PDB file of C-alpha atoms in Angstrom:
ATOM      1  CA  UNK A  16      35.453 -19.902  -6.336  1.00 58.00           C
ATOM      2  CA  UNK A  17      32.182 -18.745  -4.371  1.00 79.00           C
ATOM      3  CA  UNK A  18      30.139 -15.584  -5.289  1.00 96.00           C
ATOM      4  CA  UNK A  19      30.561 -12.232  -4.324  1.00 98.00           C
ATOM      5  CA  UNK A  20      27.496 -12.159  -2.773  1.00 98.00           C
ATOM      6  CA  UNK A  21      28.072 -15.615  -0.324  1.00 97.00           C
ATOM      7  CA  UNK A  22      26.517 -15.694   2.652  1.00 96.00           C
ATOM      8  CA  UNK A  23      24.264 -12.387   1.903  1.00 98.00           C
ATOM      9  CA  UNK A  24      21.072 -11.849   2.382  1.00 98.00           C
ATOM     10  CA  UNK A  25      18.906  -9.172   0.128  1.00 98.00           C
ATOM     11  CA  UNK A  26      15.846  -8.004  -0.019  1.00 98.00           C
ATOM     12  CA  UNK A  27      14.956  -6.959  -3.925  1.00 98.00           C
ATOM     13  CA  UNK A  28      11.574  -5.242  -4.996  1.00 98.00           C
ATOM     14  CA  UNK A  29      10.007  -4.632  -8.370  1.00 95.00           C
ATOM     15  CA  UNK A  30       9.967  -8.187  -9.641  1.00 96.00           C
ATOM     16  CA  UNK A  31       7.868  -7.713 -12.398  1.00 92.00           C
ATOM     17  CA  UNK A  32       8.793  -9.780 -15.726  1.00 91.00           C
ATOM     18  CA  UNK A  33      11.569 -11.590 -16.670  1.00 92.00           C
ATOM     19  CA  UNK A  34      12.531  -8.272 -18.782  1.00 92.00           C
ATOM     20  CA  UNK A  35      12.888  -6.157 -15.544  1.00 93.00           C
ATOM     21  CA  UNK A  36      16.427  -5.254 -14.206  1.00 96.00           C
ATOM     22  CA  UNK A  37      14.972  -6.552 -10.200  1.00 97.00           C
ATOM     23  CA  UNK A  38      14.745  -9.509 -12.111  1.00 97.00           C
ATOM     24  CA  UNK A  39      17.901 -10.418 -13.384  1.00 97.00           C
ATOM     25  CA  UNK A  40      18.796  -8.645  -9.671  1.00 98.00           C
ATOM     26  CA  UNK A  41      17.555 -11.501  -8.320  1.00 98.00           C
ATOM     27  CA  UNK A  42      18.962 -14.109 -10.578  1.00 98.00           C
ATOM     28  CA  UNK A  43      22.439 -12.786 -10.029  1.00 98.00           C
ATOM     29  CA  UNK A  44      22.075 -12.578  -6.588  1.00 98.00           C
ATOM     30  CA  UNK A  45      21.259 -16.134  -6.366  1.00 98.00           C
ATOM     31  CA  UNK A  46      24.106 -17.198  -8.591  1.00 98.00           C
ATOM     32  CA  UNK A  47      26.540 -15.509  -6.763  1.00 98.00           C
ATOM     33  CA  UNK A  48      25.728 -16.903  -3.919  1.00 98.00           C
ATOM     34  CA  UNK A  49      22.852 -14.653  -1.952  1.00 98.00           C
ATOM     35  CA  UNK A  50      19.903 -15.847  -0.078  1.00 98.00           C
ATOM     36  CA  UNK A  51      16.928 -13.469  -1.334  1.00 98.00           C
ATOM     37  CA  UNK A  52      13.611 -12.329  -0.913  1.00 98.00           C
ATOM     38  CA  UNK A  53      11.016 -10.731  -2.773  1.00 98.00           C
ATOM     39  CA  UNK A  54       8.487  -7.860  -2.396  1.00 98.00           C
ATOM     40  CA  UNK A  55       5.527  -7.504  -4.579  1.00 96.00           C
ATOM     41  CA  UNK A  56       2.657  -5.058  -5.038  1.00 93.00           C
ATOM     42  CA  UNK A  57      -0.458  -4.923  -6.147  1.00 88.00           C
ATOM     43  CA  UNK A  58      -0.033  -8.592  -7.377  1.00 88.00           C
ATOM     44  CA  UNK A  59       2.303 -10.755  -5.656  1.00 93.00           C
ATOM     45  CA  UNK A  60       0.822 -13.591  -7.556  1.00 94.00           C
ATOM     46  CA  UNK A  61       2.328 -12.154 -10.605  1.00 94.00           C
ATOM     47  CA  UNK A  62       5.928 -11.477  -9.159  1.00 96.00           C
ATOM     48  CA  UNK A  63       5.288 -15.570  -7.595  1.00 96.00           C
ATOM     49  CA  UNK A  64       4.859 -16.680 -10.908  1.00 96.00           C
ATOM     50  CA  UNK A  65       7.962 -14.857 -12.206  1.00 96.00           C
ATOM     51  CA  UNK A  66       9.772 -16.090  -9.388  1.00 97.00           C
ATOM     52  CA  UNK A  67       9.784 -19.568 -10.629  1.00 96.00           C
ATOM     53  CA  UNK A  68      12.044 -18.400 -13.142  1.00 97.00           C
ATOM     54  CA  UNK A  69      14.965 -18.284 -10.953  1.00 98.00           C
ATOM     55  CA  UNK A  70      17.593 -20.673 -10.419  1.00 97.00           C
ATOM     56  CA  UNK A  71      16.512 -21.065  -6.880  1.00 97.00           C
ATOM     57  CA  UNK A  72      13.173 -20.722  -4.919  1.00 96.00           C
ATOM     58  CA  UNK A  73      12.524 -17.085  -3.103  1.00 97.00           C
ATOM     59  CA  UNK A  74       9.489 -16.255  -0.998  1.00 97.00           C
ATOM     60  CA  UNK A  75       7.515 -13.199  -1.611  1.00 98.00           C
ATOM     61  CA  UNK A  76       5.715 -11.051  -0.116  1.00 97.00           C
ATOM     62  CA  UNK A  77       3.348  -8.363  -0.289  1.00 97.00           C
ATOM     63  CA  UNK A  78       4.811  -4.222   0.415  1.00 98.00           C
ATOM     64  CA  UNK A  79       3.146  -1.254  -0.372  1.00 97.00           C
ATOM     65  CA  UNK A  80       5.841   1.161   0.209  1.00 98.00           C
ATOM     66  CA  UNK A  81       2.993   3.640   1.302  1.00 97.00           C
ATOM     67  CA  UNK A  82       1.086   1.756   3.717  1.00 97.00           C
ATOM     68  CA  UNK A  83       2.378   2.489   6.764  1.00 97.00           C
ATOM     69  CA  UNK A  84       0.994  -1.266   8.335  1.00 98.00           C
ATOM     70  CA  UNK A  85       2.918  -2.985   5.813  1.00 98.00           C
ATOM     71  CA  UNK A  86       6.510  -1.102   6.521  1.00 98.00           C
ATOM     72  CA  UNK A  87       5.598  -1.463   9.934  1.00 98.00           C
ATOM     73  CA  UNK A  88       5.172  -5.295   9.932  1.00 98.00           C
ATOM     74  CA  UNK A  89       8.097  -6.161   6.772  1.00 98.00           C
ATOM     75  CA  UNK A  90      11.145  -6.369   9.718  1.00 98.00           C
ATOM     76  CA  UNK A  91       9.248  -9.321  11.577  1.00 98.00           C
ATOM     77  CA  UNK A  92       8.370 -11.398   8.447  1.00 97.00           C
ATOM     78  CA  UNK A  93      11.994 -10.807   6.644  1.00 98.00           C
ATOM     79  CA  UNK A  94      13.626 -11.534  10.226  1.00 98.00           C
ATOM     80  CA  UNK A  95      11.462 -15.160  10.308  1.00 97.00           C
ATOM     81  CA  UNK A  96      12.946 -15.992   6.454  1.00 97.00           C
ATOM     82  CA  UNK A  97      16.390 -14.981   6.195  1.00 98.00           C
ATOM     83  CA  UNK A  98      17.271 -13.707   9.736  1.00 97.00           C
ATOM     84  CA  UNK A  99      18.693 -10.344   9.306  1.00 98.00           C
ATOM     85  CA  UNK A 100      19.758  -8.531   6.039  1.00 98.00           C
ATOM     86  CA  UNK A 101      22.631  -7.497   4.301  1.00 98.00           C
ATOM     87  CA  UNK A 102      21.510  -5.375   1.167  1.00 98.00           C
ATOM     88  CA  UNK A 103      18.353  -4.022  -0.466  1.00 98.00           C
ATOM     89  CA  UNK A 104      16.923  -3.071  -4.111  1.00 98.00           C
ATOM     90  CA  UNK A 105      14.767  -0.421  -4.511  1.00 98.00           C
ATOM     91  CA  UNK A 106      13.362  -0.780  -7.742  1.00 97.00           C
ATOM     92  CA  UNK A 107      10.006   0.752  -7.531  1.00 96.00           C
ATOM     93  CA  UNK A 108       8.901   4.034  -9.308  1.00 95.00           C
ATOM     94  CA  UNK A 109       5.552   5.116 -10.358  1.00 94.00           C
ATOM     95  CA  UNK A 110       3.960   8.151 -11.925  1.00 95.00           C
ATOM     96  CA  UNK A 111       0.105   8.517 -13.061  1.00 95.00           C
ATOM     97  CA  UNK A 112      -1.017   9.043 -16.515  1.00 93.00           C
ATOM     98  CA  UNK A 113      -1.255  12.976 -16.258  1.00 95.00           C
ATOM     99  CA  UNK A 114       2.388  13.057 -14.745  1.00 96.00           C
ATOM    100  CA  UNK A 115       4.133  11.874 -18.073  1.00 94.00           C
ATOM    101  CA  UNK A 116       3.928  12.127 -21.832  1.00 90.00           C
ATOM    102  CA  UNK A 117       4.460  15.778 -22.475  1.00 92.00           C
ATOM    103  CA  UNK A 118       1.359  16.886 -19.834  1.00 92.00           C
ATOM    104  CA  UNK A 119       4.167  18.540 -17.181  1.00 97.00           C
ATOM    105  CA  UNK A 120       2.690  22.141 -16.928  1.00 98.00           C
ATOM    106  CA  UNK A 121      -0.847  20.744 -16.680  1.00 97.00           C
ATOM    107  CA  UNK A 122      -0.105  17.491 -14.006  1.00 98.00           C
ATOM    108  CA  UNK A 123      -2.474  18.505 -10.246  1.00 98.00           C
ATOM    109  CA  UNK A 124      -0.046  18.105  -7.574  1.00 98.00           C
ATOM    110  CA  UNK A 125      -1.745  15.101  -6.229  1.00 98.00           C
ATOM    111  CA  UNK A 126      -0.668  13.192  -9.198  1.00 98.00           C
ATOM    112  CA  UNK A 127       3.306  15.117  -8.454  1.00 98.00           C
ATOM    113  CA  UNK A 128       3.055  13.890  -4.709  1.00 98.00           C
ATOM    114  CA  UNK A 129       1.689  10.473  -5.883  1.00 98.00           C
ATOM    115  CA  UNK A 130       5.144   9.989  -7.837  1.00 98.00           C
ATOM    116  CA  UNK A 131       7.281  11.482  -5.199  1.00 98.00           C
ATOM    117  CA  UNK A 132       5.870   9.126  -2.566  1.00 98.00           C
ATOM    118  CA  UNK A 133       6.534   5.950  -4.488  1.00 98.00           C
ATOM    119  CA  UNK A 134       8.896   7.035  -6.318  1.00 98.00           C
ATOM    120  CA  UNK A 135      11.722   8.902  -3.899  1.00 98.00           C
ATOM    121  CA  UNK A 136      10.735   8.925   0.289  1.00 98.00           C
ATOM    122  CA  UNK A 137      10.027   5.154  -0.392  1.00 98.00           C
ATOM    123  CA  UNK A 138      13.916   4.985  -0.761  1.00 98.00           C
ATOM    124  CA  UNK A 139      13.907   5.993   2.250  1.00 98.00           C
ATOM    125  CA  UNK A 140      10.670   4.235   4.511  1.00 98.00           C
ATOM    126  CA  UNK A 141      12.072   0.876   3.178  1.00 98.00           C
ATOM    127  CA  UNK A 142      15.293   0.889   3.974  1.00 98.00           C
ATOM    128  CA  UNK A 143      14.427   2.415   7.531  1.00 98.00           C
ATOM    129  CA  UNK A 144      11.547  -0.455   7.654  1.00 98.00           C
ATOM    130  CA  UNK A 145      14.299  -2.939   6.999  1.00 98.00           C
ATOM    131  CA  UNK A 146      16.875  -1.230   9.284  1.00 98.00           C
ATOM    132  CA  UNK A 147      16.612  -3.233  12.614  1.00 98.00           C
ATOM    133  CA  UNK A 148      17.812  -5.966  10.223  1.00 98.00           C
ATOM    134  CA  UNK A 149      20.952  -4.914   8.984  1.00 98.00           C
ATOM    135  CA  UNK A 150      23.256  -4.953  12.542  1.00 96.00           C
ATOM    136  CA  UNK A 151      26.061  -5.572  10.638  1.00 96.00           C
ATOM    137  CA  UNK A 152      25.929  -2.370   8.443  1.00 98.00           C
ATOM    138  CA  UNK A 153      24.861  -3.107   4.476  1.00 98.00           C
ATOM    139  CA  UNK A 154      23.749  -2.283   1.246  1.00 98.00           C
ATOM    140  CA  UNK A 155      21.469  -0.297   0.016  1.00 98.00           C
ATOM    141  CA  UNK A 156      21.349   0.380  -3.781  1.00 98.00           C
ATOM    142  CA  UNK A 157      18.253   1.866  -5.581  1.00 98.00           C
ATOM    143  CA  UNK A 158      17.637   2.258  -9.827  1.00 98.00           C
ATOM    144  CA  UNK A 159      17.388   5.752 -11.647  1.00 97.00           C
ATOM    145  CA  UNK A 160      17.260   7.524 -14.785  1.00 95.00           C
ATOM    146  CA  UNK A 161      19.380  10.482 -14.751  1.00 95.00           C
ATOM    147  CA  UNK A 162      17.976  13.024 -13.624  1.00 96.00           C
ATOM    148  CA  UNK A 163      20.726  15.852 -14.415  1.00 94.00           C
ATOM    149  CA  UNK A 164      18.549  16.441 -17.783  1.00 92.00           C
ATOM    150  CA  UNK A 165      14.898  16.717 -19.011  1.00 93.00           C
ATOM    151  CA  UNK A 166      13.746  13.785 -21.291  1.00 90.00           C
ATOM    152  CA  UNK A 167      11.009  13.742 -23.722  1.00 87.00           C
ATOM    153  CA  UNK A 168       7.749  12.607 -22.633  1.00 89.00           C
ATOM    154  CA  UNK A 169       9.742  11.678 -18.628  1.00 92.00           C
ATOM    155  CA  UNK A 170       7.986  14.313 -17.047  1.00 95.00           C
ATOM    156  CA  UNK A 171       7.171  14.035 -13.289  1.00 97.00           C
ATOM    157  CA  UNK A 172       9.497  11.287 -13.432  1.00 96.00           C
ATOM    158  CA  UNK A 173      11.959  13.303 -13.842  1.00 97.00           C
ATOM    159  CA  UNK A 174      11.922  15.419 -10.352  1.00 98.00           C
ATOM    160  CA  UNK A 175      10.659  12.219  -8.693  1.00 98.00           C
ATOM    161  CA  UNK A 176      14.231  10.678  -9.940  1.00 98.00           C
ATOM    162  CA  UNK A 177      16.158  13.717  -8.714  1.00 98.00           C
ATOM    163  CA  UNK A 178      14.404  13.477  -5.501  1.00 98.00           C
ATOM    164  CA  UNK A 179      15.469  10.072  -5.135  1.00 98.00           C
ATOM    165  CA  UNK A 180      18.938  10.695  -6.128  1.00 98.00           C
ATOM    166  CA  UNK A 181      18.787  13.714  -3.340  1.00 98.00           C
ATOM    167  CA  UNK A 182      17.173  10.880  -0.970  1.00 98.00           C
ATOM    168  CA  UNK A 183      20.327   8.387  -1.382  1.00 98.00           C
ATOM    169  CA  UNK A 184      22.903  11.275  -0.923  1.00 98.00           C
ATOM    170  CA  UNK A 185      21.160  12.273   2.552  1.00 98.00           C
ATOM    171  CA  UNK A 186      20.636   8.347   3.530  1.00 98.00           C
ATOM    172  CA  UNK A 187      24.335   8.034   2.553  1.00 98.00           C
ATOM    173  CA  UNK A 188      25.223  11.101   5.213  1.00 98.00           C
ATOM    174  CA  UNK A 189      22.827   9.339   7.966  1.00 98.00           C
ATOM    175  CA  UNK A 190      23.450   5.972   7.632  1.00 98.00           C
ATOM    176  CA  UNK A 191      27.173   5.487   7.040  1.00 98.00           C
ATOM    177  CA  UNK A 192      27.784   5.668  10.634  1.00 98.00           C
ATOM    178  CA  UNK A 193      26.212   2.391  10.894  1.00 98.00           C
ATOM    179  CA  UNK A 194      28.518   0.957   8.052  1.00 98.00           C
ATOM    180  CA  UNK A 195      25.483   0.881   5.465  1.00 98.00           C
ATOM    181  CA  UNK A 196      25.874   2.262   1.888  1.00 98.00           C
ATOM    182  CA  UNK A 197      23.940   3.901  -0.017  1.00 98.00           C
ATOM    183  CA  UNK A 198      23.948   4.083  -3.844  1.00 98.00           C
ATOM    184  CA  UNK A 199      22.789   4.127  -7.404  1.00 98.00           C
ATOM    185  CA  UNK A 200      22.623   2.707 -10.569  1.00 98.00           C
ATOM    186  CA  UNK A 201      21.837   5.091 -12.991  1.00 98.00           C
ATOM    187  CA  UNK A 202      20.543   2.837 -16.321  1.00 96.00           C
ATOM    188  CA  UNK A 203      19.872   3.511 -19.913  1.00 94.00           C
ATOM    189  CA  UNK A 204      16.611   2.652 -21.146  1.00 93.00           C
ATOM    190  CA  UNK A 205      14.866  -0.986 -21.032  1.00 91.00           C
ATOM    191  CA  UNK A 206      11.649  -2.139 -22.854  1.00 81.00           C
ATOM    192  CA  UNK A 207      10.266  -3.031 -19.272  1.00 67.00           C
ATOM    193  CA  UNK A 208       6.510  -3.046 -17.780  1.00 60.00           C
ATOM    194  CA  UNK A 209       7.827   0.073 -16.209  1.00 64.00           C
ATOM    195  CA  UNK A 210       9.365   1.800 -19.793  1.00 66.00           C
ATOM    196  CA  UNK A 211       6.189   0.430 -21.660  1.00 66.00           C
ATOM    197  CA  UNK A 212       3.827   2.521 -18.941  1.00 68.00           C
ATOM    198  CA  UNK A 213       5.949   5.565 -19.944  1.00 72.00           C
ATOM    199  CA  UNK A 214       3.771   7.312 -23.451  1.00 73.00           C
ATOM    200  CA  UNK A 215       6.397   8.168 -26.084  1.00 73.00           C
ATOM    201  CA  UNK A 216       9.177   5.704 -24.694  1.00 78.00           C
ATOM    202  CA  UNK A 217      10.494   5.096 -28.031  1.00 80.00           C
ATOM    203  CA  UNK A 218      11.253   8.390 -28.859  1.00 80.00           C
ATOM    204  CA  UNK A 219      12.858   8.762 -26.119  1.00 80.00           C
ATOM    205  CA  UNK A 220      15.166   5.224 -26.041  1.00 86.00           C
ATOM    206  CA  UNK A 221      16.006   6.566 -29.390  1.00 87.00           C
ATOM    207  CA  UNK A 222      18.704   8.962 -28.091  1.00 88.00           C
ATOM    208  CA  UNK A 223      20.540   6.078 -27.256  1.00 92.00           C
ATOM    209  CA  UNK A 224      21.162   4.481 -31.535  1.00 89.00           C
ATOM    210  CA  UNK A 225      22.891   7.862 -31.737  1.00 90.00           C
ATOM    211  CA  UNK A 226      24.837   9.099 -28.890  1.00 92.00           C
ATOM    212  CA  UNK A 227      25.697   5.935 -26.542  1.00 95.00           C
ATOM    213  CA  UNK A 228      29.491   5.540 -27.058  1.00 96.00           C
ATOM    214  CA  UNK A 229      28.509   1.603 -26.715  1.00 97.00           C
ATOM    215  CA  UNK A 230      26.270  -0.041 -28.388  1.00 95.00           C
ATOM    216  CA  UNK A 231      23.367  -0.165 -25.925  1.00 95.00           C
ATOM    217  CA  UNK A 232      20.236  -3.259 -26.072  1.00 94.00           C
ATOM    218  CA  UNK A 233      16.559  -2.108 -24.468  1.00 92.00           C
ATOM    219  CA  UNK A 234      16.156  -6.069 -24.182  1.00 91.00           C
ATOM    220  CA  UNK A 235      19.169  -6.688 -21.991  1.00 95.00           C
ATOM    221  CA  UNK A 236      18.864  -5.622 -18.723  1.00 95.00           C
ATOM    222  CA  UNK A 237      22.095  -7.804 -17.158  1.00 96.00           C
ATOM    223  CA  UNK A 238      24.606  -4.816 -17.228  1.00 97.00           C
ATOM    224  CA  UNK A 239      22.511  -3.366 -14.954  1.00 97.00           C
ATOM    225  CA  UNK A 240      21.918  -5.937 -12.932  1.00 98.00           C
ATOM    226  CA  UNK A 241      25.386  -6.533 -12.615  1.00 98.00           C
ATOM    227  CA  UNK A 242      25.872  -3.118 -12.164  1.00 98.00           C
ATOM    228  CA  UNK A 243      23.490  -3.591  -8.537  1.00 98.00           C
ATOM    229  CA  UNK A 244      25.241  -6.732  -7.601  1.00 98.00           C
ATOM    230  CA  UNK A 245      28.446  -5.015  -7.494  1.00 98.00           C
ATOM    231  CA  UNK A 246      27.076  -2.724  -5.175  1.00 98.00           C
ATOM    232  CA  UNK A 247      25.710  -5.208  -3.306  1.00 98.00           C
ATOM    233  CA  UNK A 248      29.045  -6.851  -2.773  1.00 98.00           C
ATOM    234  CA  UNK A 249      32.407  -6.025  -0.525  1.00 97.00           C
ATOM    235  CA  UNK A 250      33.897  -4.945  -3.396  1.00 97.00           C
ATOM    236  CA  UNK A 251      32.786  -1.110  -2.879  1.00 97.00           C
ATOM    237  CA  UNK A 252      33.241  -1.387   0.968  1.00 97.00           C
ATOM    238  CA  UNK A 253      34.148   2.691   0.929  1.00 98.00           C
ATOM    239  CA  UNK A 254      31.742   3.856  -2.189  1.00 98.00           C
ATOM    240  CA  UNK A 255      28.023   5.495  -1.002  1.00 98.00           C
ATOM    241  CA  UNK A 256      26.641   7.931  -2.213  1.00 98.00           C
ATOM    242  CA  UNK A 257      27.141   7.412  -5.712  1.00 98.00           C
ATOM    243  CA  UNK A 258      25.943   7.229  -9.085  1.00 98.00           C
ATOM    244  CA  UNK A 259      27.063   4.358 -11.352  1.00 98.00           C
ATOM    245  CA  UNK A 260      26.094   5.249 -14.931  1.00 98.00           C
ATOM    246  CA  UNK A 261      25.487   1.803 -16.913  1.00 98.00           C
ATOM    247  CA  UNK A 262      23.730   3.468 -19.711  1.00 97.00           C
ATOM    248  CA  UNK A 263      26.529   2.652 -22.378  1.00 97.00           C
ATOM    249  CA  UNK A 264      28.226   5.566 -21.477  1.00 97.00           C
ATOM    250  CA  UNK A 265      25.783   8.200 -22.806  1.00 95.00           C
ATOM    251  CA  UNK A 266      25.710  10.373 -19.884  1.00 96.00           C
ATOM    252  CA  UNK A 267      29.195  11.481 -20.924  1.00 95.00           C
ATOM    253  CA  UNK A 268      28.522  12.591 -24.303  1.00 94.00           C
ATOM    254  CA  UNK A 269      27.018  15.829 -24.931  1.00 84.00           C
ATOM    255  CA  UNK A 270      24.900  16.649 -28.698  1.00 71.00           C
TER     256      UNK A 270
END
């Protein structure tokens, strides 16, 4: 029986370790039958390295989802590997120092716009970067943390992952005239390079050993990466703009 994802071609960013969500993204993807690529910044020779990890070989290459040359330039070097493209991964999300760990009413708003840049509109210059390559219609699918409540220590994060969640709704509207999707996957927490950037994480992954109906791991990030590869697939051909919760079912349980 061949994957759900034969024949496909995605583009997946925010390989970072082998404990990241992109990564077991990509390692799915590859399994189930998808031709990938990968997008790396500041150190593609990091997310090269990782790479070799995977069951199968995938280029990588180097995006700054605020440089304007490198968006500009990502259609003709993706086009020369795979072709064209069938889905894409947004995992990317970054906040300064002074945005998180309890420093909210203090943060300048250059270090706000900073995390609302990379964070949310990059949803949004990637996929329209990437869109000459998807003539066939597509998936887009993009990681959050809930953003319908305030976490400890989250901070900027927070409105940066409601902005994005905004973003995918309005890409959703735009875009599904050209048969592309657009949705999320809404994830509890994971001890990645992302969570361990994030001062206080532990207090707040703790909310999970006493209110996620099912028992939830921070080192296992395959639910959600099966969660994206779903999406991915033909097997939501009618579901975008969305929010798929794989967070052990926590958002559904209130104190």
């Amino acid at each position: 029986m061949s994957g759900i994802l034969e024949g496909k071609r995605i583009l997946i960013t925010g390989v970072l370790m082998e404990s990241s969500i992109a990564f077991h993204v990509a390692k799915l993807a590859q399994e189930q039958g998808a031709e990938i690529i990968l997008t790396a910044f500041p150190r593609p020779t990091l997310t090269e390295r990782i790479a070799k990890k995977l069951p199968k070989p995938a280029k990588v290459i180097e995006l700054d989802v605020t440089n304007d040359e490198h968006l500009a330039r990502l259609a003709d070097v993706v086009g020369e590997e795979l072709g064209g493209l069938d889905g894409i991964v947004h995992s990317i999300g970054f906040a300064p120092q002074d945005a998180l760990g309890g420093n909210f009413l203090n943060t300048p708003f250059e270090s706000v716009s900073t995390a609302m840049h990379v964070s949310a509109f990059s949803l949004k210059s990637l996929t329209m970067a990437c869109l000459p390559l998807m003539q066939n219609g597509g998936s887009v699918v993009g990681l959050t943390f809930d953003a319908s409540f305030a976490w400890p220590q989250y901070d900027w994060m927070g409105p940066a992952k409601a902005a994005l969640e905004a973003t995918s709704r309005y890409m959703a509207r735009d875009l599904g005239k050209q048969n592309i999707r657009c949705n999320l996957v809404s994830a509890g927490p994971i001890g990645s390079m992302a969570a361990k950037s994030i001062p206080g994480f532990a207090e707040l992954a703790s909310v999970w050993d006493t209110r996620s109906p099912l028992e939830w791991d921070l080192k296992d990030p395959e639910p959600a990466g099966r969660g994206v590869v779903a999406l991915l697939s033909d097997w939501f051909p009618k579901t975008t703009g969305e929010i798929v919760h794989v967070d052990g079912g926590l958002h559904a349980i209130g104190a």
